[in-house]
Amino acid sequence: MLSERRQRVLRALIEDYIQYALPVGSRTLTERHRLGVSPATVRNDLSVLEDAGFIQQPHTSAGRVPTDAGYRTFVDELLSSGLAEEERPHPSMVEELRASASELDALMERTSAALARLTDCLSIVMAPSVFSGRIRQLTLVSLSNYQAIVIVVAEDGQVVNRTISFTDEVTCDELAAAQNLLNRVLVGQSARDMRRNLDAGTIEALRDPLVQLIIDEVIECLGESDGNRAHSLGISSLLRQPEFSNSKALLPVMEVLEDDQVLLHAFDDTVEGDGPVMVRIGHENPTSELAGVSIVACSYGRGDSEGVVAVIGPTRMNYEGAIRAVRAAQCVLHDE
Amino acid sequence: MLSERRQRVLRALIEDYIQYALPVGSRTLTERHRLGVSPATVRNDLSVLEDAGFIQQPHTSAGRVPTDAGYRTFVDELLSSGLAEEERPHPSMVEELRASASELDALMERTSAALARLTDCLSIVMAPSVFSGRIRQLTLVSLSNYQAIVIVVAEDGQVVNRTISFTDEVTCDELAAAQNLLNRVLVGQSARDMRRNLDAGTIEALRDPLVQLIIDEVIECLGESDGNRAHSLGISSLLRQPEFSNSKALLPVMEVLEDDQVLLHAFDDTVEGDGPVMVRIGHENPTSELAGVSIVACSYGRGDSEGVVAVIGPTRMNYEGAIRAVRAAQCVLHDE
DNA sequence: CGTTAGCACTCTCTTGACGAGGTTGCTAAA
DNA sequence: TTTAGCAACCTCGTCAAGAGAGTGCTAACG
């Protein structure tokens, strides 16, 4: 266990490094913080902290830099103390965003933009899963005798659509009949439910091939669209950070980000429910491509279908600000 | 006017520079191309080409590098000769993509991915404007007595939606009545038409405040969504290019790209109709942020509403490949 | 007159040396 | 346990020198 002073030293070092992005030495530390001890003492402490794995030197005779483990204790301390739940974060942001966007997509987009601006990080806002959410209504629109669009409105107001092609001619009347039937049977179910029922073969009416085709397409479409409803902004914010000034450092991150599949699963273990904020630091990330960045994320929404809001930045990010901002975004998106 | 040999020299230099990304000198040029003259002669030619503004030296005693004007003549030559229209580009790509995606959004996404991969550039695919396209059908879905979703299906199958809030209670019956009325009056019109008719006050039935509110929202929604339906992929491709190895060079480009407004207007002057490919090189771009990159773009679609497909890369991009790929994408997206 | 060879010149890039600046670890004293 | 002092270490910037690459110029050649 670290003595109280050594904790203070670690904390001071991390704060300085977050601010200046340069290795911090013992003298600088005593000058910038009222530690009440001499540089020599701090040097001893730094040596202990290094042995404990919280900090390291880029090379002999440079200052120290926090390790992932160092950030981890820093963040844990933050989360357990100063950043108490009761603090209402950025009330202006919440109001402003709520007022500006009447539609979920727009709200997500603006929230993402605000998040990127506030944190100087990349931000990601993923819509609640429409696959696990219930269906409110289903509409079929004929494009021709061989094509139609199926539009699904989810319980929470999200809308997804898909074009269906028929091998045989389908009249408008048949389409209307199918629409009525499907609405009677499917409303209130999720795609997950549908798949289960379909496998079980419970419902007699669904034997009709047209209806079956449409259901298949709906299920597939709902599944696919989960990956596509992510807004991400703030690459330019990342580019401004010194750790990404050589773009080689950014490449792995961008590769992950441009691959929907990876992105979709990057937050699988985000705590469920309107829960606490998850912070993953550097090598704590599941994929090696993300070993150089930290992710602050939490889910939002209620019940079956939850979205994710997250920021990604260098491990030297402002964790306090990021956690605050992500909490605020969670508020904004919660009961829209 | 340049002599035939000097044109060959210019072309050889540009091809080499595109390939190796290093300044090219006279000796290298004679070694890599069968120019049939000595380095000294090439030196004279290079001097002439430099005076004419087609190439420049990064510093005395380096090789030469093409200027924007140099690329311009190179591209004009390409467009007028080797890259004849009749050449069917990448037939496998067209087929593969067409088969894989039943929905416009998915097709755009995949086309964008293929384009980025093929060209090693950033690719942008923008959906046809739903603002200028005609409406096929309009659906209202009640969320509560004070909220509803309006879903607009465009003639070409695109679907956009928006949540509307009412100040006074609106029953399902009222909503249904409004839906019927709106479908009778609006189908076949574009948002542009609507605005005109609304201003003129031509149609008596539209005096109803609920109907009027909905129309307003529809028009606004269609206008806004034009900016949001862009798919862009390939940032990682750009990051791999040596000109963007220091990310400072990428920053202005990313800032433009993350600003929907700018992006929307970046292609305003793209030739209309299923027309030729537009190439804008470096400083030919309207905004100074894009002075370091080239854009190869063309529009696709027919009639009222056209989309745009484009790639953005360093001025040292493979113009031939990019033009081919953009044409192929135009084919893919044309009659979907 | 266009083309070519030769040569001096220029500029960058790399290398090595050197000093300045900053930080550490150690030791001995308070 | 804390502190002051000191030697050692490493990086970074500058500087000089040399290699390498390429140019421009001049004079000769067909």
XYZ file of C-alpha atoms (C1' of nucleotides) in Angstrom:
732
model
C 0.000 0.000 0.000
C 1.218 3.442 -0.865
C 1.747 6.074 1.782
C -0.485 9.085 1.567
C 2.316 11.296 0.275
C 3.284 8.878 -2.424
C -0.299 8.802 -3.596
C -0.200 12.588 -3.744
C 3.036 12.452 -5.718
C 1.590 9.958 -8.175
C -1.511 12.015 -8.572
C 0.448 15.230 -9.093
C 2.647 13.552 -11.663
C -0.289 12.204 -13.614
C -2.083 15.539 -13.564
C 1.011 17.286 -14.834
C 1.600 14.725 -17.517
C -2.011 14.950 -18.660
C -1.644 18.679 -18.908
C 1.781 19.034 -20.486
C 2.340 15.706 -22.229
C 5.992 15.729 -21.161
C 7.888 13.490 -18.741
C 7.778 15.012 -15.261
C 10.814 15.187 -12.981
C 11.191 15.535 -9.252
C 12.059 19.219 -9.250
C 9.214 20.214 -11.541
C 6.873 18.304 -9.304
C 7.924 20.172 -6.170
C 7.713 23.484 -7.993
C 4.253 22.981 -9.368
C 2.663 21.333 -6.338
C 2.843 22.109 -2.646
C 4.185 18.757 -1.625
C 6.096 20.138 1.339
C 9.175 18.046 0.706
C 12.342 18.493 -1.283
C 13.026 17.157 -4.749
C 15.306 14.519 -3.263
C 12.487 13.065 -1.237
C 10.232 13.084 -4.235
C 12.970 11.288 -6.110
C 12.890 8.494 -3.599
C 9.135 8.315 -3.875
C 9.319 8.235 -7.642
C 11.754 5.380 -7.435
C 9.319 3.464 -5.240
C 6.423 4.243 -7.581
C 8.472 3.009 -10.495
C 9.306 -0.252 -8.733
C 5.596 -0.652 -8.032
C 4.895 -0.280 -11.738
C 2.880 2.929 -11.684
C 5.333 5.075 -13.600
C 8.328 4.605 -15.845
C 11.116 6.552 -17.484
C 11.253 6.800 -21.257
C 15.032 6.620 -20.743
C 17.474 7.115 -17.903
C 17.584 10.721 -16.833
C 14.279 11.721 -18.243
C 11.334 12.497 -16.021
C 8.675 9.915 -15.356
C 5.586 9.034 -17.326
C 2.538 7.169 -15.996
C 2.007 3.549 -16.995
C -1.398 2.019 -17.653
C -1.348 0.780 -14.078
C -0.637 4.302 -12.880
C -3.599 5.695 -14.744
C -5.678 2.859 -13.386
C -5.147 3.776 -9.749
C -5.614 7.427 -10.660
C -8.964 6.685 -12.275
C -10.105 4.349 -9.519
C -9.386 7.061 -7.001
C -11.326 9.545 -9.125
C -14.301 7.263 -9.461
C -14.428 6.439 -5.783
C -14.103 9.968 -4.468
C -14.143 13.319 -6.172
C -16.472 12.438 -8.958
C -19.487 11.657 -6.862
C -22.696 10.684 -8.519
C -24.744 13.556 -7.186
C -22.818 16.073 -9.189
C -24.958 17.153 -12.090
C -22.653 17.371 -15.023
C -22.771 20.144 -17.616
C -26.431 21.085 -17.199
C -26.184 23.548 -20.047
C -25.100 20.835 -22.416
C -28.008 18.615 -21.514
C -30.553 21.335 -22.058
C -29.049 22.671 -25.202
C -28.839 19.321 -26.887
C -32.253 18.151 -25.829
C -33.821 21.272 -27.221
C -31.954 21.194 -30.500
C -32.860 17.765 -31.774
C -36.278 16.305 -32.175
C -35.039 13.102 -33.660
C -32.871 10.401 -32.192
C -30.418 10.363 -35.061
C -29.908 14.097 -34.900
C -29.604 14.019 -31.144
C -26.994 11.299 -31.341
C -25.056 13.240 -33.916
C -25.054 16.423 -31.872
C -24.256 14.651 -28.672
C -21.328 13.032 -30.386
C -20.125 16.393 -31.659
C -20.426 17.978 -28.225
C -18.601 15.082 -26.644
C -15.725 15.334 -29.098
C -15.456 19.061 -28.557
C -15.600 18.848 -24.772
C -13.096 16.063 -24.370
C -10.780 16.605 -27.341
C -11.251 12.947 -28.026
C -12.954 10.828 -30.576
C -16.539 10.148 -29.599
C -18.833 7.325 -30.529
C -22.557 7.176 -29.972
C -24.303 3.940 -30.846
C -28.061 3.733 -31.093
C -29.940 1.296 -28.912
C -30.173 -2.120 -30.516
C -33.240 -2.401 -32.685
C -32.692 -6.127 -32.779
C -33.515 -6.597 -29.121
C -36.089 -3.795 -28.969
C -39.786 -4.326 -29.548
C -41.591 -3.475 -32.722
C -44.249 -0.802 -32.699
C -45.406 -0.957 -36.287
C -44.517 -2.392 -39.640
C -45.321 -0.779 -42.998
C -44.986 -2.200 -46.482
C -44.592 0.131 -49.427
C -44.776 -1.270 -52.916
C -42.104 -0.175 -55.350
C -43.217 -2.438 -58.158
C -44.849 -5.821 -58.481
C -41.544 -7.399 -57.665
C -40.158 -5.052 -55.065
C -41.333 -3.474 -51.866
C -39.898 -1.629 -48.915
C -40.545 -2.846 -45.430
C -40.355 -0.153 -42.773
C -40.118 -1.133 -39.142
C -40.793 1.352 -36.363
C -39.341 0.236 -33.057
C -40.932 0.891 -29.690
C -38.447 3.660 -28.955
C -39.134 5.440 -32.222
C -36.227 4.212 -34.275
C -37.025 3.498 -37.901
C -35.253 0.985 -40.091
C -36.121 -0.088 -43.586
C -35.119 -2.509 -46.256
C -35.938 -3.261 -49.857
C -37.328 -6.721 -50.546
C -37.350 -8.411 -53.930
C -39.949 -11.017 -54.828
C -39.414 -13.821 -57.276
C -43.129 -13.963 -58.080
C -45.459 -11.086 -58.700
C -47.037 -9.597 -55.593
C -50.021 -7.288 -55.886
C -50.712 -4.295 -53.716
C -53.626 -6.114 -52.146
C -51.507 -9.071 -51.178
C -49.002 -6.678 -49.725
C -51.680 -4.888 -47.726
C -52.970 -8.197 -46.421
C -49.495 -9.218 -45.396
C -49.000 -5.901 -43.668
C -52.179 -6.341 -41.637
C -51.319 -9.862 -40.679
C -47.768 -8.987 -39.713
C -48.874 -6.082 -37.598
C -51.361 -8.252 -35.760
C -48.797 -10.899 -35.046
C -45.490 -9.109 -34.619
C -46.224 -5.849 -32.818
C -44.742 -5.892 -29.349
C -42.183 -8.541 -30.237
C -38.492 -8.091 -30.768
C -36.556 -9.609 -33.620
C -35.066 -11.928 -31.061
C -38.560 -13.126 -30.099
C -39.492 -13.523 -33.742
C -36.593 -15.763 -34.448
C -37.460 -17.919 -31.496
C -41.121 -18.198 -32.470
C -40.227 -18.865 -36.041
C -37.940 -21.701 -35.063
C -40.592 -23.137 -32.801
C -43.154 -22.805 -35.584
C -45.724 -21.690 -33.040
C -47.818 -19.423 -35.141
C -49.939 -21.027 -37.827
C -50.570 -17.888 -39.859
C -46.899 -17.462 -40.635
C -46.826 -20.410 -42.984
C -47.562 -18.136 -45.928
C -44.385 -17.888 -48.021
C -44.708 -14.152 -48.652
C -45.167 -13.448 -44.965
C -42.301 -15.734 -44.139
C -40.037 -13.999 -46.632
C -40.859 -10.632 -45.145
C -40.239 -11.801 -41.608
C -36.895 -13.220 -42.608
C -35.924 -9.938 -44.176
C -37.114 -7.984 -41.155
C -35.078 -10.089 -38.798
C -31.995 -9.858 -40.952
C -32.420 -6.156 -41.461
C -32.852 -5.469 -37.762
C -29.773 -7.499 -37.040
C -27.638 -5.737 -39.599
C -28.739 -2.258 -38.779
C -27.422 -2.534 -35.249
C -23.934 -2.153 -36.578
C -24.737 0.737 -38.839
C -26.289 3.122 -36.413
C -23.178 4.510 -34.892
C -22.138 8.123 -35.018
C -18.518 8.897 -34.543
C -16.882 12.282 -34.581
C -13.661 13.864 -33.459
C -10.910 12.350 -35.532
C -9.617 15.863 -35.948
C -9.559 16.179 -32.153
C -7.356 13.116 -31.971
C -5.093 14.428 -34.696
C -4.374 17.450 -32.554
C -3.087 15.350 -29.660
C 0.698 15.083 -29.619
C 0.605 11.284 -29.262
C -0.938 11.082 -32.696
C 1.280 13.595 -34.448
C 2.954 10.753 -36.292
C -0.035 9.198 -37.915
C 1.373 5.724 -37.542
C 0.004 5.761 -34.024
C -3.464 6.524 -35.287
C -3.566 3.862 -37.968
C -4.509 0.854 -35.821
C -7.211 2.856 -34.087
C -8.726 3.968 -37.370
C -8.632 0.454 -38.715
C -10.665 -0.757 -35.790
C -13.014 2.153 -36.126
C -13.678 1.602 -39.792
C -14.464 -2.030 -39.259
C -18.057 -2.172 -38.076
C -17.688 -5.699 -36.855
C -14.894 -4.965 -34.452
C -16.463 -1.756 -33.280
C -19.749 -3.464 -32.574
C -18.118 -5.919 -30.223
C -15.681 -3.507 -28.658
C -18.320 -2.546 -26.135
C -19.825 -5.951 -25.529
C -18.766 -5.929 -21.932
C -19.880 -2.397 -21.244
C -21.777 -2.547 -18.007
C -25.447 -3.008 -18.681
C -28.199 -0.704 -17.624
C -27.874 2.979 -16.983
C -24.900 2.018 -14.995
C -21.552 3.376 -14.063
C -18.971 4.525 -16.513
C -16.505 1.966 -17.780
C -12.913 3.034 -18.237
C -10.495 0.878 -20.162
C -6.925 2.020 -20.204
C -4.388 1.092 -22.855
C -3.584 -2.582 -22.639
C -6.748 -3.275 -20.730
C -8.506 -3.127 -24.085
C -9.391 -6.472 -25.607
C -7.771 -5.844 -28.982
C -4.115 -5.039 -29.375
C -4.890 -2.274 -31.868
C -6.426 -0.302 -29.045
C -3.520 -0.835 -26.672
C -2.412 2.758 -27.156
C -5.694 4.436 -26.308
C -8.164 4.603 -23.473
C -11.907 4.220 -23.760
C -14.455 5.773 -21.468
C -17.867 4.321 -22.131
C -21.257 3.655 -20.672
C -24.567 2.399 -21.914
C -27.773 4.343 -21.912
C -31.439 3.581 -22.370
C -33.690 1.299 -20.468
C -34.854 -2.252 -20.644
C -34.247 -4.476 -23.614
C -32.342 -2.250 -25.916
C -29.422 -0.164 -24.868
C -27.138 2.153 -26.727
C -23.552 2.964 -25.987
C -21.825 6.295 -25.659
C -18.056 6.399 -25.532
C -14.993 8.510 -26.029
C -11.642 7.266 -27.239
C -8.461 9.186 -26.645
C -4.804 8.804 -25.757
C -4.117 7.102 -22.429
C -2.993 10.576 -21.401
C -6.555 11.805 -21.697
C -8.353 13.981 -19.186
C -10.170 11.167 -17.441
C -12.087 13.398 -15.096
C -13.472 15.510 -17.917
C -14.160 12.490 -20.074
C -16.063 10.678 -17.357
C -18.108 13.804 -16.649
C -18.847 14.328 -20.317
C -19.841 10.731 -20.924
C -22.165 10.858 -17.923
C -23.697 14.014 -19.298
C -24.215 12.382 -22.682
C -25.829 9.460 -20.924
C -28.269 11.914 -19.324
C -29.003 13.579 -22.631
C -29.737 10.357 -24.417
C -31.450 8.591 -21.567
C -35.135 9.391 -21.924
C -35.282 10.729 -25.388
C 3.310 23.939 -76.650
C 5.483 21.117 -75.431
C 7.433 18.948 -77.818
C 6.442 15.326 -77.921
C 9.542 14.236 -76.044
C 9.006 16.743 -73.292
C 5.494 15.473 -72.852
C 6.927 11.988 -72.541
C 9.434 13.217 -69.970
C 6.719 14.939 -67.960
C 4.559 11.880 -68.069
C 7.394 9.587 -67.065
C 8.292 11.853 -64.186
C 4.744 11.979 -62.903
C 4.312 8.232 -63.168
C 7.533 7.675 -61.257
C 6.601 10.172 -58.625
C 3.170 8.638 -58.199
C 4.812 5.284 -57.735
C 7.757 6.136 -55.510
C 6.703 9.377 -53.820
C 10.250 10.716 -54.130
C 11.657 13.565 -56.213
C 12.788 12.235 -59.586
C 16.078 13.259 -61.208
C 17.275 13.189 -64.778
C 19.419 10.105 -64.458
C 16.747 8.053 -62.737
C 14.346 9.043 -65.479
C 16.607 7.795 -68.266
C 17.249 4.587 -66.380
C 13.637 3.749 -65.720
C 12.179 4.803 -69.069
C 13.369 4.270 -72.614
C 13.560 7.919 -73.477
C 16.407 7.407 -75.959
C 18.319 10.480 -74.830
C 21.002 11.160 -72.271
C 20.442 12.547 -68.779
C 21.867 15.877 -69.927
C 19.150 16.266 -72.505
C 16.517 15.324 -70.003
C 17.996 17.931 -67.705
C 17.382 20.580 -70.313
C 13.844 19.353 -70.764
C 13.245 19.358 -67.044
C 14.479 22.918 -66.890
C 11.990 23.891 -69.585
C 9.175 22.019 -67.830
C 10.017 23.807 -64.630
C 9.936 27.212 -66.315
C 6.558 26.256 -67.746
C 5.318 25.526 -64.229
C 4.658 21.809 -64.553
C 7.283 20.641 -62.099
C 9.392 22.101 -59.334
C 12.326 21.252 -57.119
C 11.794 20.946 -53.384
C 15.267 22.513 -53.158
C 18.245 22.988 -55.423
C 19.882 19.707 -56.197
C 16.913 17.548 -55.498
C 14.988 15.847 -58.237
C 11.751 17.312 -59.521
C 8.221 16.930 -58.238
C 5.036 17.606 -60.224
C 3.062 20.762 -59.510
C -0.725 20.938 -59.593
C -0.431 22.231 -63.140
C 1.712 19.226 -64.036
C -0.856 16.815 -62.715
C -3.513 18.770 -64.576
C -1.988 18.211 -68.004
C -1.274 14.609 -67.040
C -4.905 14.046 -66.128
C -6.261 15.904 -69.155
C -4.135 13.715 -71.366
C -5.435 10.631 -69.541
C -9.041 11.687 -69.892
C -8.731 12.516 -73.562
C -6.906 9.384 -74.637
C -6.056 6.207 -72.817
C -9.072 6.095 -70.594
C -11.704 5.795 -73.297
C -15.311 5.485 -72.320
C -15.873 2.127 -73.924
C -13.629 0.399 -71.456
C -15.816 -1.468 -68.991
C -14.232 -0.980 -65.652
C -13.884 -3.711 -63.065
C -16.846 -5.850 -64.132
C -16.312 -8.154 -61.186
C -16.705 -5.289 -58.778
C -19.977 -4.198 -60.311
C -21.469 -7.646 -60.150
C -20.228 -8.477 -56.737
C -21.502 -5.309 -55.177
C -24.851 -5.381 -56.895
C -25.455 -8.904 -55.720
C -24.422 -8.289 -52.172
C -26.693 -5.439 -51.210
C -30.414 -5.279 -51.502
C -30.675 -1.885 -49.948
C -29.338 1.445 -51.046
C -27.671 2.240 -47.769
C -25.860 -1.066 -47.697
C -24.890 -0.755 -51.328
C -23.469 2.692 -50.723
C -21.513 1.469 -47.764
C -19.996 -1.430 -49.644
C -19.268 0.616 -52.696
C -17.488 3.102 -50.519
C -15.450 0.341 -48.914
C -14.498 -1.122 -52.286
C -13.543 2.287 -53.592
C -11.307 2.984 -50.626
C -9.625 -0.370 -50.971
C -9.104 -0.108 -54.709
C -7.718 3.394 -54.725
C -5.983 3.599 -51.338
C -7.844 6.836 -50.904
C -10.641 8.123 -48.803
C -13.979 7.527 -50.474
C -17.255 9.326 -50.092
C -20.613 8.163 -51.379
C -23.518 10.527 -50.975
C -27.084 9.417 -51.456
C -29.251 11.109 -54.059
C -30.932 14.183 -52.666
C -34.262 13.324 -51.127
C -35.053 17.020 -51.071
C -35.304 17.284 -54.829
C -36.668 13.783 -55.363
C -40.361 13.016 -55.506
C -42.317 11.481 -52.688
C -43.855 8.069 -53.125
C -45.632 7.685 -49.842
C -45.958 9.215 -46.417
C -46.760 7.317 -43.221
C -47.597 8.648 -39.795
C -46.979 6.496 -36.757
C -48.290 7.630 -33.412
C -45.909 7.430 -30.482
C -48.253 9.083 -28.000
C -50.982 11.674 -28.108
C -48.338 14.333 -28.336
C -45.767 12.699 -30.556
C -45.685 10.914 -33.863
C -43.169 9.784 -36.425
C -43.541 10.814 -40.006
C -41.938 8.452 -42.486
C -41.375 9.576 -46.044
C -40.612 7.115 -48.809
C -39.046 8.747 -51.833
C -39.647 7.712 -55.421
C -36.263 5.997 -55.566
C -36.915 3.975 -52.423
C -35.038 6.047 -49.894
C -36.698 6.334 -46.515
C -36.353 9.222 -44.125
C -38.171 9.785 -40.890
C -38.596 12.344 -38.176
C -40.277 12.643 -34.825
C -42.875 15.383 -34.528
C -44.112 16.852 -31.263
C -47.555 18.381 -30.962
C -48.501 21.109 -28.536
C -52.132 19.941 -28.452
C -53.384 16.419 -28.174
C -53.751 14.580 -31.473
C -55.748 11.379 -31.661
C -54.942 8.409 -33.813
C -57.963 9.160 -35.964
C -56.837 12.685 -36.616
C -53.435 11.359 -37.506
C -54.913 8.835 -39.895
C -57.002 11.538 -41.547
C -53.953 13.730 -41.948
C -52.032 10.847 -43.438
C -54.722 10.228 -46.040
C -54.970 13.871 -46.943
C -51.229 14.286 -47.195
C -50.838 11.247 -49.378
C -53.546 12.506 -51.713
C -51.947 15.902 -52.035
C -48.216 15.356 -51.770
C -47.427 12.126 -53.568
C -45.408 12.783 -56.681
C -44.148 16.112 -55.427
C -40.678 16.946 -54.217
C -39.967 18.934 -51.091
C -38.914 21.714 -53.388
C -42.356 21.660 -55.037
C -44.026 21.590 -51.659
C -42.271 24.677 -50.477
C -43.282 26.494 -53.608
C -46.918 25.451 -53.362
C -46.983 26.263 -49.708
C -45.672 29.732 -50.341
C -48.197 30.245 -53.088
C -50.960 28.997 -50.829
C -52.476 27.154 -53.760
C -54.027 24.232 -52.001
C -57.027 24.912 -49.812
C -56.881 21.661 -47.873
C -53.513 22.482 -46.403
C -54.902 25.198 -44.178
C -55.361 22.717 -41.351
C -52.755 23.520 -38.695
C -51.877 19.898 -38.005
C -51.357 19.203 -41.689
C -49.359 22.354 -42.040
C -47.132 21.409 -39.118
C -46.456 18.034 -40.625
C -45.622 19.461 -44.006
C -43.220 21.900 -42.442
C -41.500 19.095 -40.616
C -41.359 16.960 -43.734
C -39.752 19.720 -45.738
C -37.248 20.481 -43.036
C -36.476 16.850 -42.501
C -35.923 16.176 -46.182
C -33.647 19.166 -46.390
C -31.586 18.167 -43.399
C -31.238 14.545 -44.281
C -29.447 15.375 -47.520
C -26.370 16.160 -45.519
C -26.551 13.116 -43.336
C -26.686 10.412 -45.930
C -23.059 10.263 -46.770
C -20.856 7.241 -46.295
C -17.176 7.814 -46.053
C -14.483 5.231 -45.581
C -10.769 4.934 -46.001
C -9.188 7.239 -43.480
C -6.823 4.421 -42.714
C -5.920 4.285 -46.408
C -4.961 7.931 -46.264
C -2.950 7.412 -43.112
C -0.801 4.914 -44.961
C 0.176 7.447 -47.631
C 3.539 9.065 -46.942
C 2.179 12.597 -47.440
C 0.032 12.092 -44.389
C 2.624 10.475 -42.176
C 2.785 13.663 -40.142
C -0.808 14.005 -39.173
C -0.688 17.770 -39.403
C -1.248 17.360 -43.118
C -4.382 15.351 -42.512
C -5.929 17.710 -40.000
C -7.461 20.262 -42.394
C -8.896 17.487 -44.537
C -10.489 15.800 -41.556
C -11.918 19.067 -40.337
C -13.654 19.585 -43.655
C -14.836 16.021 -43.670
C -16.325 16.165 -40.227
C -18.241 19.296 -41.020
C -21.343 18.201 -42.859
C -22.017 21.662 -44.138
C -18.749 22.041 -45.938
C -18.822 18.535 -47.274
C -22.301 19.014 -48.652
C -21.206 21.947 -50.727
C -17.839 20.593 -51.723
C -19.432 18.859 -54.676
C -21.888 21.551 -55.704
C -20.228 21.997 -59.031
C -19.883 18.328 -59.781
C -21.032 17.908 -63.322
C -24.706 17.031 -63.378
C -26.207 13.933 -64.865
C -24.484 10.621 -65.294
C -21.708 12.659 -66.684
C -17.981 12.606 -66.921
C -15.696 12.359 -63.983
C -14.590 15.580 -62.364
C -10.994 15.846 -61.184
C -9.935 18.649 -58.903
C -6.264 18.854 -58.140
C -4.789 20.541 -55.082
C -5.339 24.268 -55.277
C -8.109 23.848 -57.790
C -10.305 22.964 -54.835
C -12.600 25.698 -53.624
C -11.538 25.583 -49.982
C -7.973 26.127 -48.872
C -8.185 23.192 -46.466
C -8.342 20.889 -49.460
C -5.413 22.508 -51.253
C -3.214 19.538 -50.429
C -5.454 16.840 -51.822
C -7.113 15.896 -55.068
C -10.719 14.914 -55.529
C -12.058 12.623 -58.214
C -15.830 12.752 -58.262
C -18.885 12.231 -60.386
C -22.596 12.190 -59.842
C -24.850 9.241 -60.379
C -28.550 8.651 -60.670
C -31.053 10.047 -63.038
C -33.446 12.941 -63.236
C -34.251 15.114 -60.285
C -32.125 13.665 -57.594
C -28.519 12.774 -57.996
C -25.961 11.348 -55.641
C -22.256 11.880 -55.641
C -19.435 9.394 -55.496
C -15.917 10.628 -54.896
C -12.460 9.718 -53.737
C -10.067 12.036 -51.944
C -6.359 11.400 -51.851
C -2.987 13.095 -52.029
C -2.323 15.050 -55.222
C 0.145 12.247 -55.874
C -2.724 9.803 -56.227
C -3.103 7.225 -58.963
C -5.431 9.261 -61.131
C -5.946 6.565 -63.707
C -7.007 4.013 -61.140
C -9.124 6.517 -59.265
C -10.995 7.616 -62.362
C -11.602 4.000 -63.336
C -12.821 3.124 -59.875
C -15.124 6.105 -59.602
C -16.638 5.272 -62.982
C -17.172 1.717 -61.822
C -18.889 2.954 -58.668
C -21.066 5.176 -60.801
C -22.114 2.073 -62.741
C -22.845 0.142 -59.588
C -25.003 2.840 -58.095
C -26.666 3.981 -61.281
C -29.819 1.926 -61.589
C -30.123 0.484 -58.195
C 20.649 23.659 -83.897
C 19.809 19.882 -80.939
C 22.413 16.640 -78.248
C 26.043 15.172 -75.338
C 30.022 14.832 -71.962
C 32.405 16.873 -68.314
C 32.776 19.564 -64.366
C 31.975 22.725 -60.708
C 28.441 23.954 -57.593
C 24.696 23.527 -54.442
C 21.889 21.423 -51.239
C 20.405 17.693 -48.208
C 21.334 13.985 -45.244
C 24.099 11.416 -42.224
C 27.606 11.030 -38.934
C 30.304 12.234 -35.058
C 31.707 15.450 -31.582
C 30.592 18.540 -28.022
C 28.265 21.223 -24.627
C 23.971 22.513 -22.249
C 20.186 21.122 -19.648
C 17.702 18.258 -16.913
C 17.148 14.152 -14.011
C 18.563 10.342 -11.538
C 20.871 7.459 -7.896
C 23.984 7.352 -4.298
C 26.130 8.847 -0.120
C 26.578 11.180 3.912
C 24.733 14.313 7.147
C 20.829 16.392 9.801
C 13.073 9.640 7.496
C 14.407 13.587 5.169
C 17.706 16.385 3.020
C 21.798 18.418 0.477
C 25.443 17.589 -2.510
C 27.593 15.380 -6.200
C 28.819 12.410 -9.963
C 26.846 10.106 -13.746
C 23.705 9.613 -17.427
C 20.884 10.626 -21.330
C 18.743 13.560 -24.711
C 18.743 17.393 -27.605
C 20.577 21.043 -30.167
C 24.355 22.832 -32.737
C 28.260 22.474 -35.574
C 31.437 20.721 -38.939
C 32.731 17.506 -42.360
C 31.909 14.279 -45.894
C 29.041 11.493 -48.937
C 25.494 11.491 -52.287
C 22.467 13.202 -55.620
C 21.213 16.403 -58.856
C 21.610 20.605 -61.282
C 23.391 24.273 -64.509
C 26.840 25.711 -67.442
C 30.164 25.337 -71.047
C 32.268 23.438 -74.797
C 32.414 19.970 -78.199
C 30.098 16.963 -81.576
C 27.079 15.482 -85.502
